[in-house]
Amino acid sequence: MFSKDIGIDLGTANVLIHVKGHGVVLDEPSVVAIESESKRVLAVGEEARRMVGRTPGNIIAIRPLRDGVIADFDVTEAMLKYFIQKVGGKNWYSSPRVLICAPTNITSVEQKAIREAAEHCGAKEVFMEEEPKAAAIGAGMDIYQPSGNMVVDIGGGTTDIAVLSMGDIVTSSSVKIAGDKFDSAISKYIKNKYKLLIGERTAEDIKVNIGTVYLNGQRAEMDIRGRDMVSGLPLTITIHSGEVQEALWDSVSSIVTAAKSVLERTPPELSADIIDRGVILTGGGAMLHGLDQLLADELKVPVLIAEDPMHCVVKGTGIMLDNLDKVSKRKF
Ligand code: ADP
Ligand code: MG
């Protein structure tokens, strides 16, 4: 079916695939359900995500890239192969070129293994690119000019901050504080304050629906269900935005500190460009309410949320595939 190049955003929370001429053809959570004893893969992606926190003892739902490192390589490889095949791997009439953006902190051994997994799926050539670069390009920045562009990509496992100029990263930082840490901070806060245990999915729902890091008079509340630690029984309580803001404070402060340190290390000419152009936020965490205002206040530069922030990296891979001559071909 496909003979075109494909771009893959192998994220810690979501995997997206772009096929040249077809746009984004796959967008699924990076979750795999396996049978714990046999290690047999039972479900991948959305189907596996529905099982998180709901599996019987013999089945586990894992996020193999969770903290931005490959926790379980075999499972990562199985997931990547499943997704590539799902978008037509078996039916390619000519071997495609594949460009993959993986988490920034993976080792060269892991990168090599990812390349091999893609090659086994029929890729003719595999290119690996740095994620902040793809995010910036996908957000519409022209990073090939001699001027400063700053991107902050807030994913599930990591926040990647980078200043780019002339097609390369000038200064950067990657911290393991992003969407997952926000969720666990919310769970912890509710456990301490209300002695209520909530699941990962509930914590994420709270963050997405009423979460904020910059309360501007606007308040919201939400009823949440969990298990009362004292009675052991199900219990419903009401949570307010202000409480979520309190819960998220420490995590968000670490992101602000990391972004400041990147700016401090950036050459002055490039900083001046960033004041003119603003910082662009990408990744799912970019949509956390108030994060743009908070960063703008703290960094003293304009901050903009990219259009369709969760698609920036994969869109960037598509654009980079069209300009492969500019992409350094990294062999391992
Ligand atoms: P990754 O690149 O690591 O796979 P993504 O860019 O796909 O991550 O972002 C996933 C993260 O974004 C998750 O932690 C998810 O909870 C978070 N997220 C998605 N939508 C929102 C929203 N509206 N507000 C806050 N966080 C969000
Ligand atoms: Mg990402």
Short mmCIF file of C-alpha atoms and ligand atoms in Angstrom, two decimals:
data_model
loop_
_atom_site.label_atom_id
_atom_site.label_comp_id
_atom_site.label_asym_id
_atom_site.label_seq_id
_atom_site.Cartn_x
_atom_site.Cartn_y
_atom_site.Cartn_z
CA MET A 1 0.00 0.00 0.00
CA PHE A 2 2.67 2.54 1.02
CA SER A 3 5.93 3.14 -0.73
CA LYS A 4 6.63 6.45 0.91
CA ASP A 5 8.91 7.59 3.67
CA ILE A 6 7.63 7.36 7.20
CA GLY A 7 8.33 9.46 10.30
CA ILE A 8 7.85 8.09 13.81
CA ASP A 9 7.54 9.93 17.13
CA LEU A 10 8.39 7.19 19.62
CA GLY A 11 7.19 9.05 22.70
CA THR A 12 7.05 7.99 26.34
CA ALA A 13 3.26 8.43 26.38
CA ASN A 14 2.23 8.25 22.71
CA VAL A 15 3.57 6.89 19.43
CA LEU A 16 2.64 8.75 16.25
CA ILE A 17 3.43 7.80 12.66
CA HIS A 18 3.42 10.08 9.63
CA VAL A 19 3.42 8.57 6.14
CA LYS A 20 4.44 10.83 3.28
CA GLY A 21 1.39 11.83 1.30
CA HIS A 22 -0.99 10.44 3.92
CA GLY A 23 -0.29 12.62 6.96
CA VAL A 24 -0.51 11.26 10.52
CA VAL A 25 -1.86 7.73 10.14
CA LEU A 26 -1.31 6.40 13.67
CA ASP A 27 -1.64 8.00 17.10
CA GLU A 28 -1.70 5.50 19.97
CA PRO A 29 -0.55 5.33 23.57
CA SER A 30 2.87 3.67 24.17
CA VAL A 31 1.37 0.85 26.22
CA VAL A 32 1.77 -2.91 25.86
CA ALA A 33 -0.20 -5.55 27.76
CA ILE A 34 1.70 -8.78 28.35
CA GLU A 35 1.07 -12.06 30.10
CA SER A 36 3.46 -11.91 33.02
CA GLU A 37 4.71 -15.53 32.97
CA SER A 38 5.05 -16.24 29.25
CA LYS A 39 5.83 -12.59 28.37
CA ARG A 40 3.42 -13.01 25.46
CA VAL A 41 2.14 -9.71 24.03
CA LEU A 42 -1.65 -9.56 24.40
CA ALA A 43 -2.48 -6.04 23.26
CA VAL A 44 -0.69 -2.89 22.09
CA GLY A 45 -1.67 0.79 22.05
CA GLU A 46 -5.19 1.98 22.84
CA GLU A 47 -6.44 -1.52 23.59
CA ALA A 48 -3.62 -2.05 26.10
CA ARG A 49 -4.16 1.39 27.66
CA ARG A 50 -7.72 0.51 28.55
CA MET A 51 -6.27 -2.28 30.69
CA VAL A 52 -3.99 -0.02 32.79
CA GLY A 53 -4.88 -0.46 36.47
CA ARG A 54 -7.57 -2.99 35.55
CA THR A 55 -5.62 -6.17 34.82
CA PRO A 56 -5.88 -9.44 36.72
CA GLY A 57 -2.67 -10.73 38.34
CA ASN A 58 -1.37 -12.64 35.34
CA ILE A 59 -1.57 -9.72 32.89
CA ILE A 60 0.46 -6.53 33.13
CA ALA A 61 0.06 -3.34 31.14
CA ILE A 62 3.46 -1.68 30.72
CA ARG A 63 4.70 1.60 29.32
CA PRO A 64 8.09 0.48 28.06
CA LEU A 65 9.49 4.02 27.60
CA ARG A 66 7.95 5.48 30.70
CA ASP A 67 10.65 7.75 32.16
CA GLY A 68 12.30 8.57 28.87
CA VAL A 69 14.56 5.56 29.08
CA ILE A 70 13.86 2.16 27.62
CA ALA A 71 12.78 0.19 30.65
CA ASP A 72 12.08 -2.96 28.70
CA PHE A 73 13.73 -3.28 25.35
CA ASP A 74 11.98 -6.41 24.07
CA VAL A 75 8.62 -4.85 24.73
CA THR A 76 9.62 -1.55 23.07
CA GLU A 77 10.74 -3.47 20.01
CA ALA A 78 7.52 -5.51 19.89
CA MET A 79 5.49 -2.30 20.16
CA LEU A 80 7.42 -0.50 17.42
CA LYS A 81 7.09 -3.48 15.08
CA TYR A 82 3.39 -3.79 15.78
CA PHE A 83 2.77 -0.12 14.97
CA ILE A 84 4.91 -0.11 11.80
CA GLN A 85 3.12 -3.21 10.56
CA LYS A 86 -0.23 -1.70 11.45
CA VAL A 87 0.38 1.24 9.11
CA GLY A 88 1.19 -1.07 6.24
CA GLY A 89 4.66 -2.50 6.88
CA LYS A 90 3.89 -5.82 5.24
CA ASN A 91 2.38 -4.16 2.18
CA TRP A 92 5.08 -1.69 1.28
CA TYR A 93 5.97 -2.26 -2.31
CA SER A 94 9.31 -0.58 -1.93
CA SER A 95 11.27 -0.29 1.28
CA PRO A 96 10.63 3.10 2.86
CA ARG A 97 13.06 5.41 4.53
CA VAL A 98 12.20 5.81 8.20
CA LEU A 99 13.03 8.75 10.46
CA ILE A 100 12.58 8.09 14.17
CA CYS A 101 12.57 10.53 17.08
CA ALA A 102 13.16 8.69 20.32
CA PRO A 103 13.52 10.14 23.84
CA THR A 104 16.67 12.27 24.14
CA ASN A 105 18.34 10.27 26.88
CA ILE A 106 18.41 6.80 25.42
CA THR A 107 21.82 5.15 25.06
CA SER A 108 23.56 4.47 21.76
CA VAL A 109 22.96 0.74 22.31
CA GLU A 110 19.22 1.44 22.60
CA GLN A 111 19.31 3.65 19.50
CA LYS A 112 20.98 0.86 17.57
CA ALA A 113 18.35 -1.60 18.72
CA ILE A 114 15.54 0.78 17.64
CA ARG A 115 17.14 1.10 14.20
CA GLU A 116 17.34 -2.65 13.92
CA ALA A 117 13.72 -3.09 14.90
CA ALA A 118 12.71 -0.67 12.11
CA GLU A 119 14.99 -2.45 9.65
CA HIS A 120 13.37 -5.78 10.50
CA CYS A 121 10.05 -4.19 9.56
CA GLY A 122 11.30 -3.50 6.05
CA ALA A 123 12.89 -0.05 6.35
CA LYS A 124 15.47 0.59 3.67
CA GLU A 125 17.28 3.25 5.64
CA VAL A 126 16.73 4.43 9.20
CA PHE A 127 17.54 7.91 10.44
CA MET A 128 17.39 9.01 14.07
CA GLU A 129 16.82 12.64 14.97
CA GLU A 130 16.89 14.69 18.13
CA GLU A 131 13.39 15.30 19.43
CA PRO A 132 13.59 19.06 20.18
CA LYS A 133 14.69 19.64 16.59
CA ALA A 134 11.70 17.80 15.17
CA ALA A 135 9.40 19.52 17.69
CA ALA A 136 10.65 22.98 16.64
CA ILE A 137 10.34 22.21 12.93
CA GLY A 138 6.89 20.70 13.42
CA ALA A 139 5.84 23.82 15.33
CA GLY A 140 6.69 25.87 12.25
CA MET A 141 10.06 27.32 13.29
CA ASP A 142 12.74 27.87 10.69
CA ILE A 143 15.65 26.50 12.67
CA TYR A 144 18.08 26.55 9.74
CA GLN A 145 18.58 30.35 9.85
CA PRO A 146 21.31 31.90 12.00
CA SER A 147 18.86 33.02 14.68
CA GLY A 148 17.75 31.73 18.06
CA ASN A 149 14.63 29.56 18.47
CA MET A 150 13.61 28.13 21.81
CA VAL A 151 11.33 25.15 22.21
CA VAL A 152 10.04 23.49 25.39
CA ASP A 153 8.56 20.04 24.73
CA ILE A 154 6.60 18.66 27.69
CA GLY A 155 5.77 15.02 27.13
CA GLY A 156 4.81 12.20 29.47
CA GLY A 157 8.24 11.23 30.83
CA THR A 158 10.50 14.16 30.03
CA THR A 159 10.55 17.88 29.40
CA ASP A 160 13.09 18.75 26.72
CA ILE A 161 14.20 22.35 26.48
CA ALA A 162 16.42 23.54 23.65
CA VAL A 163 17.69 26.64 21.88
CA LEU A 164 18.37 25.97 18.21
CA SER A 165 20.16 27.94 15.53
CA MET A 166 21.40 27.00 12.05
CA GLY A 167 19.80 23.58 12.27
CA ASP A 168 21.47 22.55 15.50
CA ILE A 169 20.96 22.55 19.23
CA VAL A 170 22.99 25.33 20.89
CA THR A 171 21.95 24.85 24.53
CA SER A 172 19.57 22.30 25.99
CA SER A 173 18.36 20.47 29.06
CA SER A 174 16.21 17.41 29.60
CA VAL A 175 14.48 16.84 32.93
CA LYS A 176 12.45 13.83 33.97
CA ILE A 177 9.57 15.98 35.11
CA ALA A 178 6.58 16.08 32.77
CA GLY A 179 3.01 14.77 32.45
CA ASP A 180 3.54 11.56 34.45
CA LYS A 181 5.10 13.47 37.37
CA PHE A 182 2.16 15.90 37.32
CA ASP A 183 -0.21 12.93 37.60
CA SER A 184 1.70 11.32 40.46
CA ALA A 185 1.92 14.67 42.29
CA ILE A 186 -1.88 14.94 42.10
CA SER A 187 -2.34 11.37 43.43
CA LYS A 188 0.08 12.04 46.25
CA TYR A 189 -1.64 15.29 47.22
CA ILE A 190 -5.07 13.63 47.34
CA LYS A 191 -3.70 10.70 49.30
CA ASN A 192 -2.11 12.98 51.90
CA LYS A 193 -4.99 15.43 52.20
CA TYR A 194 -8.03 13.15 51.89
CA LYS A 195 -6.61 9.66 52.60
CA LEU A 196 -8.08 8.70 49.24
CA LEU A 197 -6.31 6.41 46.76
CA ILE A 198 -6.93 7.21 43.11
CA GLY A 199 -5.73 5.51 39.93
CA GLU A 200 -3.34 6.90 37.31
CA ARG A 201 -6.14 7.52 34.84
CA THR A 202 -8.15 9.49 37.39
CA ALA A 203 -5.13 11.66 38.26
CA GLU A 204 -4.61 12.40 34.56
CA ASP A 205 -8.30 13.28 34.13
CA ILE A 206 -8.06 15.74 37.01
CA LYS A 207 -4.99 17.37 35.45
CA VAL A 208 -6.54 17.67 32.00
CA ASN A 209 -9.99 18.80 33.15
CA ILE A 210 -9.39 21.14 36.07
CA GLY A 211 -5.59 21.35 36.41
CA THR A 212 -3.92 24.74 36.35
CA VAL A 213 -0.60 26.28 37.29
CA TYR A 214 -1.74 29.89 36.98
CA LEU A 215 -4.99 30.63 38.68
CA ASN A 216 -6.53 33.75 37.30
CA GLY A 217 -9.76 33.99 39.20
CA GLN A 218 -11.02 31.13 37.06
CA ARG A 219 -12.01 28.16 39.21
CA ALA A 220 -13.37 24.73 38.45
CA GLU A 221 -14.17 21.65 40.48
CA MET A 222 -14.62 17.99 39.80
CA ASP A 223 -16.02 14.96 41.60
CA ILE A 224 -13.52 12.15 41.79
CA ARG A 225 -13.78 8.55 42.91
CA GLY A 226 -11.23 6.44 44.66
CA ARG A 227 -10.72 4.10 47.61
CA ASP A 228 -10.86 5.47 51.12
CA MET A 229 -7.67 4.38 52.89
CA VAL A 230 -9.40 4.26 56.26
CA SER A 231 -12.57 2.30 55.47
CA GLY A 232 -11.23 0.57 52.36
CA LEU A 233 -14.47 1.44 50.59
CA PRO A 234 -15.15 3.47 47.43
CA LEU A 235 -15.56 7.20 48.09
CA THR A 236 -16.38 10.30 46.03
CA ILE A 237 -14.92 13.71 46.89
CA THR A 238 -14.84 17.12 45.19
CA ILE A 239 -11.51 18.63 44.13
CA HIS A 240 -10.88 22.29 43.19
CA SER A 241 -8.48 23.79 40.65
CA GLY A 242 -6.62 25.61 43.41
CA GLU A 243 -5.76 22.28 45.03
CA VAL A 244 -4.43 20.94 41.77
CA GLN A 245 -2.31 24.05 41.39
CA GLU A 246 -0.86 23.45 44.86
CA ALA A 247 -0.19 19.79 44.00
CA LEU A 248 1.63 20.72 40.78
CA TRP A 249 3.71 23.55 42.21
CA ASP A 250 6.98 21.69 42.89
CA SER A 251 7.04 19.86 39.55
CA VAL A 252 6.29 22.98 37.57
CA SER A 253 8.91 24.98 39.47
CA SER A 254 11.55 22.46 38.39
CA ILE A 255 10.57 22.99 34.76
CA VAL A 256 10.80 26.78 35.20
CA THR A 257 14.26 26.42 36.78
CA ALA A 258 15.47 24.18 33.93
CA ALA A 259 14.17 26.64 31.31
CA LYS A 260 15.90 29.55 33.11
CA SER A 261 19.19 27.68 33.19
CA VAL A 262 19.00 27.05 29.43
CA LEU A 263 18.39 30.76 28.80
CA GLU A 264 21.29 31.69 31.10
CA ARG A 265 23.63 29.52 29.05
CA THR A 266 22.40 30.92 25.72
CA PRO A 267 24.64 33.41 23.85
CA PRO A 268 23.20 36.98 24.07
CA GLU A 269 22.51 37.42 20.35
CA LEU A 270 20.34 34.32 20.39
CA SER A 271 18.58 35.44 23.59
CA ALA A 272 17.68 38.67 21.81
CA ASP A 273 16.08 36.64 19.00
CA ILE A 274 14.09 34.64 21.56
CA ILE A 275 12.71 37.86 23.06
CA ASP A 276 11.47 38.78 19.56
CA ARG A 277 10.10 35.39 18.55
CA GLY A 278 9.01 33.93 21.85
CA VAL A 279 9.38 30.45 23.30
CA ILE A 280 7.22 27.73 21.72
CA LEU A 281 5.62 25.02 23.86
CA THR A 282 5.01 21.57 22.33
CA GLY A 283 3.98 18.13 23.61
CA GLY A 284 0.83 17.24 25.54
CA GLY A 285 2.02 19.11 28.64
CA ALA A 286 1.93 22.38 26.67
CA MET A 287 -1.85 22.24 27.13
CA LEU A 288 -1.63 22.31 30.94
CA HIS A 289 -3.74 25.33 31.83
CA GLY A 290 -1.70 28.43 32.67
CA LEU A 291 1.72 26.98 31.92
CA ASP A 292 2.27 29.45 29.09
CA GLN A 293 1.47 32.45 31.30
CA LEU A 294 3.57 31.14 34.18
CA LEU A 295 6.60 30.58 31.93
CA ALA A 296 6.15 33.99 30.29
CA ASP A 297 6.14 35.67 33.73
CA GLU A 298 9.14 33.75 34.99
CA LEU A 299 11.31 33.86 31.87
CA LYS A 300 10.35 37.41 30.88
CA VAL A 301 9.88 36.40 27.25
CA PRO A 302 6.70 35.77 25.23
CA VAL A 303 5.54 32.14 25.36
CA LEU A 304 3.29 30.59 22.72
CA ILE A 305 1.61 27.19 22.56
CA ALA A 306 2.25 25.49 19.22
CA GLU A 307 -0.73 24.65 17.08
CA ASP A 308 -1.66 21.00 17.70
CA PRO A 309 1.17 20.55 20.26
CA MET A 310 0.94 16.74 20.45
CA HIS A 311 1.56 16.44 16.70
CA CYS A 312 4.61 18.73 16.43
CA VAL A 313 7.28 16.05 16.67
CA VAL A 314 5.66 13.72 14.16
CA LYS A 315 4.92 16.60 11.78
CA GLY A 316 8.56 17.62 12.14
CA THR A 317 9.70 14.13 11.13
CA GLY A 318 7.56 14.43 8.00
CA ILE A 319 9.10 17.79 7.08
CA MET A 320 12.60 16.50 7.81
CA LEU A 321 12.04 13.51 5.54
CA ASP A 322 11.35 15.97 2.73
CA ASN A 323 14.70 17.62 3.42
CA LEU A 324 16.82 14.59 4.14
CA ASP A 325 19.91 16.24 2.74
CA LYS A 326 19.86 18.56 5.74
CA VAL A 327 19.50 15.72 8.25
CA SER A 328 22.72 14.30 9.51
CA LYS A 329 22.69 10.60 8.74
CA ARG A 330 23.64 9.04 12.01
CA LYS A 331 24.99 5.51 11.79
CA PHE A 332 25.80 3.50 14.87
P1 ADP B 1 5.39 11.87 24.83
O1 ADP B 1 5.99 12.67 23.73
O2 ADP B 1 6.29 11.68 26.00
O3 ADP B 1 4.79 10.59 24.33
P2 ADP B 1 3.03 13.60 24.65
O4 ADP B 1 3.59 14.79 23.99
O5 ADP B 1 2.22 12.67 23.82
O6 ADP B 1 4.18 12.76 25.40
O7 ADP B 1 2.18 14.12 25.90
C1 ADP B 1 1.59 13.24 26.80
C2 ADP B 1 1.33 13.96 28.10
O8 ADP B 1 0.49 15.11 27.85
C3 ADP B 1 0.56 13.08 29.08
O9 ADP B 1 1.18 13.17 30.35
C4 ADP B 1 -0.83 13.71 29.11
O10 ADP B 1 -1.46 13.55 30.37
C5 ADP B 1 -0.50 15.16 28.85
N1 ADP B 1 -1.66 15.93 28.35
C6 ADP B 1 -2.44 15.67 27.28
N2 ADP B 1 -3.43 16.58 27.17
C7 ADP B 1 -3.27 17.45 28.19
C8 ADP B 1 -3.99 18.62 28.64
N3 ADP B 1 -5.06 19.08 27.99
N4 ADP B 1 -3.54 19.25 29.75
C9 ADP B 1 -2.47 18.80 30.42
N5 ADP B 1 -1.74 17.72 30.05
C10 ADP B 1 -2.14 17.04 28.96
MG MG B 2 7.21 13.71 22.72
#
